[in-house]
Tab-separated table of C-alpha atoms in Angstrom:
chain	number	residue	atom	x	y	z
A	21	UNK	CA	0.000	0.000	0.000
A	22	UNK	CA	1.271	3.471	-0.826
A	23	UNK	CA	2.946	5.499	2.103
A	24	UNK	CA	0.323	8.268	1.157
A	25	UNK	CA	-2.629	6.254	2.018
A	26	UNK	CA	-1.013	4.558	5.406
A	27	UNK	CA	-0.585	7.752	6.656
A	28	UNK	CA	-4.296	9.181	5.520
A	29	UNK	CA	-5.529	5.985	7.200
A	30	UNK	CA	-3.355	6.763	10.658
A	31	UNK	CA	-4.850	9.911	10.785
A	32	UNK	CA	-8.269	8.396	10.638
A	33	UNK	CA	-7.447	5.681	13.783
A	34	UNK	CA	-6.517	8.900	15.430
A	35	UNK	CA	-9.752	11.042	14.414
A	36	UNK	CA	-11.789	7.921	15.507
A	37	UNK	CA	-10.698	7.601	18.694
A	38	UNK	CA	-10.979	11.591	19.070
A	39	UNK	CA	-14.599	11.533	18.257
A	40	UNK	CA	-15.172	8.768	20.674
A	41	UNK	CA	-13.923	10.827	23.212
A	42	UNK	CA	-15.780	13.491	22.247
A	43	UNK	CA	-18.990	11.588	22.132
A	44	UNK	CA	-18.620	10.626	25.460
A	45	UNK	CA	-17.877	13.024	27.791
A	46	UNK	CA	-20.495	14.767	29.458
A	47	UNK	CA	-20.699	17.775	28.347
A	48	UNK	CA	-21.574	15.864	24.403
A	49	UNK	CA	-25.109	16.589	24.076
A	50	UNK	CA	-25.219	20.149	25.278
A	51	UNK	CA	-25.201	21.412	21.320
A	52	UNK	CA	-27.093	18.919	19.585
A	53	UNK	CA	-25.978	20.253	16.007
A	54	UNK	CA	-22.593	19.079	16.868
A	55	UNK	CA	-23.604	15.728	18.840
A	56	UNK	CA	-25.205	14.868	15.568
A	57	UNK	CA	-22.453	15.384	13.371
A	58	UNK	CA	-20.251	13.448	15.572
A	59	UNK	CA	-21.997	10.752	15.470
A	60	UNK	CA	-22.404	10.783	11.761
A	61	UNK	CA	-18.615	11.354	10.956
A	62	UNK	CA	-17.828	8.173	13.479
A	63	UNK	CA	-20.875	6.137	11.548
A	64	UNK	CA	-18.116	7.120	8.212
A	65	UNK	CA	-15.196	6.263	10.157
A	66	UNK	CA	-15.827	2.968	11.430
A	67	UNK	CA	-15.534	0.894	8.850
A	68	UNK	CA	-12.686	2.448	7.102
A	69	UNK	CA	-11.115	1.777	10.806
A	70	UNK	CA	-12.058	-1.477	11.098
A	71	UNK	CA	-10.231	-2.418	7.609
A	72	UNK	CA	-7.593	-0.474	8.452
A	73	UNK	CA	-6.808	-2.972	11.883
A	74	UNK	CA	-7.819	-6.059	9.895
A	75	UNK	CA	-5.155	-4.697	7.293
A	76	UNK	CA	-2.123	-4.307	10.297
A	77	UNK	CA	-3.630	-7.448	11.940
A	78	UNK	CA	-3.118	-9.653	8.271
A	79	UNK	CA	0.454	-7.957	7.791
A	80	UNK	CA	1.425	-9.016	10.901
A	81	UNK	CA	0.106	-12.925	10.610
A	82	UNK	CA	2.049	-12.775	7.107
A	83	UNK	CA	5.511	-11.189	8.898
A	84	UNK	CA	4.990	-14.094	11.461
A	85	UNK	CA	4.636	-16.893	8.938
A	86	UNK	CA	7.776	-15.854	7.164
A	87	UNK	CA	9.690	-15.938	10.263
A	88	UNK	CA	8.311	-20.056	10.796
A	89	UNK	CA	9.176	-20.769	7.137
A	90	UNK	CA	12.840	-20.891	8.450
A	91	UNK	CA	11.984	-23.848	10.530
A	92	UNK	CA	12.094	-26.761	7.624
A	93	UNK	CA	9.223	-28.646	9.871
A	94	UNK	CA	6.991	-25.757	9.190
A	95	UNK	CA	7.761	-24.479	5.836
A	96	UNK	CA	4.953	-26.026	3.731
A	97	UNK	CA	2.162	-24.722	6.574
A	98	UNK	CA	3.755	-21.301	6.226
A	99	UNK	CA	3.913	-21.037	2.591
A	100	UNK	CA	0.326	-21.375	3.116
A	101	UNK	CA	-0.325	-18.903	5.192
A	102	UNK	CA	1.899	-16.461	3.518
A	103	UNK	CA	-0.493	-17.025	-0.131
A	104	UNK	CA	-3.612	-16.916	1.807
A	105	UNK	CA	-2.446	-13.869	3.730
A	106	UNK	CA	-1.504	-12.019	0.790
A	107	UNK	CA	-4.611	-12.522	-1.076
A	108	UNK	CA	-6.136	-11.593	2.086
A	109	UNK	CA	-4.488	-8.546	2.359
A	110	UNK	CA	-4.882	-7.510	-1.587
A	111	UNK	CA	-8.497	-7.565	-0.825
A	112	UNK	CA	-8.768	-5.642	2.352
A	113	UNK	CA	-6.654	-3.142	0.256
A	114	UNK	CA	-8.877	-2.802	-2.504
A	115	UNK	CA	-11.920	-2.487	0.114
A	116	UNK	CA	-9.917	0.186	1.903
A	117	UNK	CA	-9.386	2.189	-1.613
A	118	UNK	CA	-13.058	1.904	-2.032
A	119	UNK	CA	-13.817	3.209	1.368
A	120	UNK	CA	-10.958	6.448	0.598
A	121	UNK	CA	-12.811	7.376	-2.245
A	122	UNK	CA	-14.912	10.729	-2.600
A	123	UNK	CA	-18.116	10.891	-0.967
A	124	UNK	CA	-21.013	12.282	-3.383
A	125	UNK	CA	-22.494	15.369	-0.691
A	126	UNK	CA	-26.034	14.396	-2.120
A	127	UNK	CA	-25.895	10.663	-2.265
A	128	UNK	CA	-27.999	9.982	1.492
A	129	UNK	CA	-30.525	12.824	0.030
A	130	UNK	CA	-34.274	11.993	-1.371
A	131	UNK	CA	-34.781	12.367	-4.795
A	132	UNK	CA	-37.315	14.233	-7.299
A	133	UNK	CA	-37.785	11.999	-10.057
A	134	UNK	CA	-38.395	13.683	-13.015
A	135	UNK	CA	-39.631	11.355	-16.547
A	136	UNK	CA	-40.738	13.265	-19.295
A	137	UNK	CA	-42.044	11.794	-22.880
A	138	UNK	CA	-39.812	11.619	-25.983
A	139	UNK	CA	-40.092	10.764	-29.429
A	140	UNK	CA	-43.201	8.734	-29.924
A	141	UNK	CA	-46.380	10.529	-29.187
A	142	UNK	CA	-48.589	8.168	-27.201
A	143	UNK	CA	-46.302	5.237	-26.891
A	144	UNK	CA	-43.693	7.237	-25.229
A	145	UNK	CA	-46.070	8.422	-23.031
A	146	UNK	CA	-47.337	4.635	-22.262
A	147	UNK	CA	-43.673	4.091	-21.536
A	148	UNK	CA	-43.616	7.260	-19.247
A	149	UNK	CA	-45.892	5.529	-17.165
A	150	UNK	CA	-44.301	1.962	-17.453
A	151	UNK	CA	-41.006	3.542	-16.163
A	152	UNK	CA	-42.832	5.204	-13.353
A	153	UNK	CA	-44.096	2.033	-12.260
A	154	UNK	CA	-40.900	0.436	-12.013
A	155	UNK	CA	-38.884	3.157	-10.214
A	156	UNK	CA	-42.307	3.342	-7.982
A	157	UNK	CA	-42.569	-0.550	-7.419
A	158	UNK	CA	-38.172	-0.346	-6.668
A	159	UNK	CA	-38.762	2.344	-4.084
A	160	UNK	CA	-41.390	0.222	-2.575
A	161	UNK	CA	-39.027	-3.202	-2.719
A	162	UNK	CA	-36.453	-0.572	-0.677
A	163	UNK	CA	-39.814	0.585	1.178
A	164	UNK	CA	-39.391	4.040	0.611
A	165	UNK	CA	-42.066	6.132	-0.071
A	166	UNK	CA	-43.065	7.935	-2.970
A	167	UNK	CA	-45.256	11.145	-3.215
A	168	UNK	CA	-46.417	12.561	-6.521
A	169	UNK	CA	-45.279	16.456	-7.432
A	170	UNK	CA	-47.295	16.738	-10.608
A	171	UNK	CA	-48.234	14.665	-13.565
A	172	UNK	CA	-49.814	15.653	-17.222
A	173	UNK	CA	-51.452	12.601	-18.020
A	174	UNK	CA	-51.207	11.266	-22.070
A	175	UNK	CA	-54.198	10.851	-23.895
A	176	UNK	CA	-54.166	7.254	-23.950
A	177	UNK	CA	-52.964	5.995	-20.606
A	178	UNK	CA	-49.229	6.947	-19.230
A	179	UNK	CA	-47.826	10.608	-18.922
A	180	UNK	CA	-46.393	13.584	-21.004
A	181	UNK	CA	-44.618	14.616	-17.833
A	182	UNK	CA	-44.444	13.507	-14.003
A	183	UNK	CA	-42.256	14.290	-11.479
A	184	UNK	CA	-42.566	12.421	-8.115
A	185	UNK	CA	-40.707	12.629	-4.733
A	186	UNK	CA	-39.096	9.358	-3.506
A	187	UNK	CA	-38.117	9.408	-0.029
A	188	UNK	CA	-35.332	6.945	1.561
A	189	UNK	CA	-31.776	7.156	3.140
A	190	UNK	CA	-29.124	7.056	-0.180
A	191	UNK	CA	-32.033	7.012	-2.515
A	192	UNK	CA	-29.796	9.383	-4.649
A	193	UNK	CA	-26.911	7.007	-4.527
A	194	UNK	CA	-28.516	4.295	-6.321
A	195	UNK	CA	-30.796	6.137	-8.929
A	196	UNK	CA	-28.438	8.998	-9.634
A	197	UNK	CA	-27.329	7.302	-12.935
A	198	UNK	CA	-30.857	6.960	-14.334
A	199	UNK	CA	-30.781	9.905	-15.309
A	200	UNK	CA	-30.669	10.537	-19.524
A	201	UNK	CA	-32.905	9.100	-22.132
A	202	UNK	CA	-34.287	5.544	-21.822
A	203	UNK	CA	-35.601	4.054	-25.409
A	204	UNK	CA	-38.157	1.269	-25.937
A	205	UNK	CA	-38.903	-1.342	-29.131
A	206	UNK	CA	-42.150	-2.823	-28.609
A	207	UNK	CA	-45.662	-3.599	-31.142
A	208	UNK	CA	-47.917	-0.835	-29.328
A	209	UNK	CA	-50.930	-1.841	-28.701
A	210	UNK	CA	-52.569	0.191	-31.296
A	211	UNK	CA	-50.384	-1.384	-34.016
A	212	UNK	CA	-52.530	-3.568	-36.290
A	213	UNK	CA	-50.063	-4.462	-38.625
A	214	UNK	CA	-47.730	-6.131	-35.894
A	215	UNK	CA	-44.692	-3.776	-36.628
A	216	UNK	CA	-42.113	-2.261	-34.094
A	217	UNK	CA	-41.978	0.774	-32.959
A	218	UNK	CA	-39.186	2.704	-31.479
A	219	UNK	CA	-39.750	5.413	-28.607
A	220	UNK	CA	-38.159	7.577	-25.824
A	221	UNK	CA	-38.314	9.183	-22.730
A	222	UNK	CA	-35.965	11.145	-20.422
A	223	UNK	CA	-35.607	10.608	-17.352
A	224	UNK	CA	-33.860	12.768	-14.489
A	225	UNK	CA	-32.966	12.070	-11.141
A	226	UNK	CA	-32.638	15.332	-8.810
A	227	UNK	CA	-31.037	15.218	-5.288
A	228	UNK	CA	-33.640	17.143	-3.093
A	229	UNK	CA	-31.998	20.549	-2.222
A	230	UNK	CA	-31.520	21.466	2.143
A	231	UNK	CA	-33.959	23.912	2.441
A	232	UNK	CA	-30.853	25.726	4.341
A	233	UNK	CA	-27.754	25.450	2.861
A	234	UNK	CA	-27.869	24.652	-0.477
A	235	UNK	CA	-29.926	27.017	-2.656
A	236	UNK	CA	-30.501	30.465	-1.889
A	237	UNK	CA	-33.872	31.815	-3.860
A	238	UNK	CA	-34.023	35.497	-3.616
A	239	UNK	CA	-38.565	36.265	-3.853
A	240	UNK	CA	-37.632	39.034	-6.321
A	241	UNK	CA	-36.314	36.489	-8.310
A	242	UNK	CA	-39.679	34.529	-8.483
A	243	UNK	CA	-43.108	35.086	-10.347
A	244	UNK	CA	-45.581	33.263	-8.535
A	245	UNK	CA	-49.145	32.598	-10.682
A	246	UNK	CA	-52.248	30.485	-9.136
A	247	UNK	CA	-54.241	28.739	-11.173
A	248	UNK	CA	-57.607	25.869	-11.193
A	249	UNK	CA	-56.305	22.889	-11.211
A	250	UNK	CA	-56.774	20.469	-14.889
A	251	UNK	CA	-57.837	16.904	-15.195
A	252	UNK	CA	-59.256	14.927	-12.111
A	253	UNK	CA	-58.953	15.438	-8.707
A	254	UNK	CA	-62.095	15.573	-7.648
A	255	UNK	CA	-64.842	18.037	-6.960
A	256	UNK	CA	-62.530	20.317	-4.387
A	257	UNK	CA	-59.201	20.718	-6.584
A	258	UNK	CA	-61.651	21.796	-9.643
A	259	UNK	CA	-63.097	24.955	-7.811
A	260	UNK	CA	-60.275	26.308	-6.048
A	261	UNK	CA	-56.862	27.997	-7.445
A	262	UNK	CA	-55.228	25.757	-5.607
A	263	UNK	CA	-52.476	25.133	-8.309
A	264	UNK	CA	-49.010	26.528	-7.940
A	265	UNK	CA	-47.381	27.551	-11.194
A	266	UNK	CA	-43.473	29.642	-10.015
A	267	UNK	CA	-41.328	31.023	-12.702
A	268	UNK	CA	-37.557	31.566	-11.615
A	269	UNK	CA	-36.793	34.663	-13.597
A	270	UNK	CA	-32.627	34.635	-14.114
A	271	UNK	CA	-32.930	31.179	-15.306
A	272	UNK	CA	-36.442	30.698	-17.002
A	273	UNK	CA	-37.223	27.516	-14.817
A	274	UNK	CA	-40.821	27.005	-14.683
A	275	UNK	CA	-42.237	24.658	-11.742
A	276	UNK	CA	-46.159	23.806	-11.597
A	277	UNK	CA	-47.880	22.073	-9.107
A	278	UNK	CA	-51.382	20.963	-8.698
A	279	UNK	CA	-51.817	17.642	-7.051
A	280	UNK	CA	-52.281	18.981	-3.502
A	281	UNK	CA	-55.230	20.107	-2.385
A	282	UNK	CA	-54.024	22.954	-0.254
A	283	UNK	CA	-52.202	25.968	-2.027
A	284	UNK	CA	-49.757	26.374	0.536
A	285	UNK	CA	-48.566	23.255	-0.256
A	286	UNK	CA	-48.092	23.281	-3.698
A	287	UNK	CA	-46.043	26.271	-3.147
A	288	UNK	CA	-43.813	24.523	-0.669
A	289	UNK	CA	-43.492	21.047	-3.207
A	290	UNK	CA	-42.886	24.026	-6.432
A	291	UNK	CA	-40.258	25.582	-4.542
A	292	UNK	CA	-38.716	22.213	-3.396
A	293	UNK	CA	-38.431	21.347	-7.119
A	294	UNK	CA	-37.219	24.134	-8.357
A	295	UNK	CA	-34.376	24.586	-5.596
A	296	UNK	CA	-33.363	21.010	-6.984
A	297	UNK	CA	-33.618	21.533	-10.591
A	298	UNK	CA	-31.478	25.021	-9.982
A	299	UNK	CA	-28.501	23.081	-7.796
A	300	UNK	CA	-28.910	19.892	-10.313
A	301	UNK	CA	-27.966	22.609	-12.666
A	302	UNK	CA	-25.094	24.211	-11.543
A	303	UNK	CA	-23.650	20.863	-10.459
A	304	UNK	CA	-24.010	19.732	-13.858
A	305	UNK	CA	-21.845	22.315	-15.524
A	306	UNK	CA	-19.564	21.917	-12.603
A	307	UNK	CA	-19.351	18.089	-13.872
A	308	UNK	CA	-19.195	19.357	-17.269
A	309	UNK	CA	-16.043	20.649	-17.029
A	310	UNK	CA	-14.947	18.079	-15.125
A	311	UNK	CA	-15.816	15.533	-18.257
A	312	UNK	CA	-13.422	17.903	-20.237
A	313	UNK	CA	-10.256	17.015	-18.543
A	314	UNK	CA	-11.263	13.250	-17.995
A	315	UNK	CA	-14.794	11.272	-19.832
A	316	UNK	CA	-16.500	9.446	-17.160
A	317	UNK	CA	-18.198	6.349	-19.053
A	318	UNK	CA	-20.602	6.196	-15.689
A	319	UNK	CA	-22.698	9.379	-14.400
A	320	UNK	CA	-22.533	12.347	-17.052
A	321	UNK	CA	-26.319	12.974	-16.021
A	322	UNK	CA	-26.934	14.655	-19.780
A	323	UNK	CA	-30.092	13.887	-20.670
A	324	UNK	CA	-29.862	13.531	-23.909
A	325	UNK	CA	-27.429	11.036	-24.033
A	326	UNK	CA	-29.376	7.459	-24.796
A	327	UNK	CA	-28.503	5.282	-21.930
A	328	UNK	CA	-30.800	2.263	-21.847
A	329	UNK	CA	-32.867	0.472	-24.431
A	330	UNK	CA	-36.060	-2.099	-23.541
A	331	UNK	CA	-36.743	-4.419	-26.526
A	332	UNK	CA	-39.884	-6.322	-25.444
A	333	UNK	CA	-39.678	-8.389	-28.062
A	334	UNK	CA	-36.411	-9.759	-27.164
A	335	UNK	CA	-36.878	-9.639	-23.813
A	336	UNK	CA	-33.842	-7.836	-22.918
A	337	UNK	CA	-32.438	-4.478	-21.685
A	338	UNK	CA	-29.374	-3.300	-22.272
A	339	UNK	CA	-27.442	-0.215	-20.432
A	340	UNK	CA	-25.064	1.127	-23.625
A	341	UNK	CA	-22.746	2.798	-20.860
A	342	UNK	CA	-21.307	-0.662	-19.543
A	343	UNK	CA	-22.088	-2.756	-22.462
A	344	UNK	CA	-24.817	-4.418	-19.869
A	345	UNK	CA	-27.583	-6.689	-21.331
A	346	UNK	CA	-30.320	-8.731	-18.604
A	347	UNK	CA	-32.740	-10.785	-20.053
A	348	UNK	CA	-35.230	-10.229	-17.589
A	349	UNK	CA	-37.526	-7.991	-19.373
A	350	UNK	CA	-40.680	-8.546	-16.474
A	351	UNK	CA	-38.387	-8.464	-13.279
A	352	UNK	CA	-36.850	-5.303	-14.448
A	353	UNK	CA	-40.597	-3.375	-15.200
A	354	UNK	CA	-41.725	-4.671	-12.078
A	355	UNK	CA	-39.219	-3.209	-10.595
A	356	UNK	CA	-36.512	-5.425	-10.123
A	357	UNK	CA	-33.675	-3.263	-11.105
A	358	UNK	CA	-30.951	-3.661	-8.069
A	359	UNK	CA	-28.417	-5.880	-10.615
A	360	UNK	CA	-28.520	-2.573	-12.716
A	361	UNK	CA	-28.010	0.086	-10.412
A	362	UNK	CA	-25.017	-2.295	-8.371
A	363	UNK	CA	-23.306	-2.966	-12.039
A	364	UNK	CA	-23.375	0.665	-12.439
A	365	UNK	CA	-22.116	1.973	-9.114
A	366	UNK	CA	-19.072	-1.079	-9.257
A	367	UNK	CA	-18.414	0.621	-12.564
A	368	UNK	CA	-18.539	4.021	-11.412
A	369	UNK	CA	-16.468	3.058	-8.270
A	370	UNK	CA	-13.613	1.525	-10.620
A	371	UNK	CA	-13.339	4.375	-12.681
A	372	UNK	CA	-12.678	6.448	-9.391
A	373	UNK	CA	-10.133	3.830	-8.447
A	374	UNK	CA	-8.561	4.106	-12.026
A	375	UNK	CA	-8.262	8.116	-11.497
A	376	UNK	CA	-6.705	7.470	-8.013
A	377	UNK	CA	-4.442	5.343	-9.283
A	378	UNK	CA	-3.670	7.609	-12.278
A	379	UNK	CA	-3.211	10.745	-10.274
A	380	UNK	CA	-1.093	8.977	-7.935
A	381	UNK	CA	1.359	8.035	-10.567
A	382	UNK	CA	1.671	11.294	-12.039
């Protein structure tokens, strides 16, 4: 293991053991605020501790079998434990790289998820709702909850547009690389002639902003319209301006709402939205120049770049970003998409490990 990383790692045992001081002396839970981050930064360090001592602990069985394998008696026993040490230790290495690599700020944050018709008039908007459903039946599998923003329904089932709240701890961390345009070969059900059709839809995955720290919207910077809600929703919705439509001037962002019943909180969901879409923004064109100086295969977040095709009549999906194909067609639409997001985050994670390594040797 490089010298750089031993000592990074030493200075962890010793920030561990600080914090557990810290947490428990009397005197711990007099600010709160700082009680809680405490206990969050040990909840980070403890397993990258933990390796670290099983790392020390398997150097030290290895130094100790080298030192038998001068007594001829014990020689083939430690030439064992010597290769099974060392594989050992190769392992806790690579675990320990993966536990030294950048945290994403946003990845324990909820998500709004954001899918939005293509190319293909009513079937893309059948697909809309097909994707829904399987991000919606995932988040219940993980039993997180979801919460619809808004929807625009299409004219013959699915949506133009819906954007839904999905609340769980590192929802962000799994879904943020759904985000770009997801295209589907299927007979629609209209088609009499049996021929396939190809559509599209975009999909985007926002982190949900901290109401605090995050985004900063000045009111002069907002135009704020009411308006009666459109479609169903009862007898209530349709007689009230109870809708929330806010327009953020500087950028042109335009946020409506109109699922809630109260107008208060369609303001509060609209302004959620829009704090997201604004720092999904900005954090996009800081990855953008990022991209510049190195291409990331894993996590761009453009949407228009075509990152996942469903051919029903194949049965298969295939992610064109790690050359990925599953021939599970139904598991996946109902849902079952954890072998997806895991190839995608061990591909991610390897191409930080690459970059380590890279910057390391230059």
């Amino acid at each position: 293991m490089k010298p750089s990383i031993v000592t990074k790692l030493a200075q962890l045992d010793e920030r561990l053991d600080e914090v557990r001081r810290l947490l428990s002396s009397e005197n711990a839970i007099r600010d709160m605020e700082s009680y809680r981050k405490l206990n969050r930064e040990r909840a980070e360090l403890d397993p990258v501790v933990a390796l670290y001592h099983a790392y020390q602990a398997c150097a030290d069985d290895i130094a100790t079998a080298l030192e038998m394998a001068d007594d001829p008696e014990m020689r083939e026993f430690a030439a064992t434990e010597v290769k099974q040490g060392r594989e050992r230790l190769e392992q806790i290495e690579v675990d320990l790289q993966k536990q030294l690599l950048p945290k994403d700020p946003n990845d324990d944050r909820n998500v709004f998820l954001e899918i939005r018709a293509g190319t293909g008039g009513d079937e893309a908007a059948l697909f809309s709702g097909d994707l829904f459903r399987m991000y919606a039946r995932f988040a219940e599998r993980n039993r997180w909850p979801v919460e619809i923003i808004s929807e625009s329904c299409g004219e013959k089932g699915g949506f133009k547009e819906i954007i839904a709240r999905i609340v769980g701890q590192g929802a962000y961390s799994v879904l943020k690389f759904e985000s770009g345009a997801h295209r589907v070969q299927r007979v629609p059900t209209t088609e009499t002639q049996g021929r396939i059709h190809t559509s599209a839809c975009t999909v985007a995955v926002l982190p949900e902003a901290d109401e605090v720290s995050d985004v900063v919207l000045n009111p002069a910077d907002l135009r704020i319209d009411t308006f009666r809600a459109s479609g169903a929703g009862g007898q209530h919705i349709n007689k009230t301006d109870s809708a929330v439509r806010i327009t953020h001037l500087p950028t042109g962002t335009v946020v409506e709402c109109q699922d809630g019943r109260s107008q208060h909180k369609n303001k509060a969901q609209a302004l959620a939205v829009l704090a997201a879409r604004i720092k999904d923004k900005e954090e996009r064109t800081a990855h953008a120049k990022q991209a510049a100086e190195r291409k990331s295969l894993v996590g761009s977040g453009d949407r228009s770049e075509r990152i996942r095709t469903y051919n029903f009549p194949q049965g298969r999906v295939t992610d064109h970003r790690i050359n990925l194909t599953l021939y599970k067609m139904d598991h996946i639409m109902d849902g079952d998409i954890s072998e997806m997001c895991n190839a995608l985050m061990a591909e991610y994670q390897a191409e930080q490990l690459a970059a380590l390594a890279n910057e390391g040797n230059s």
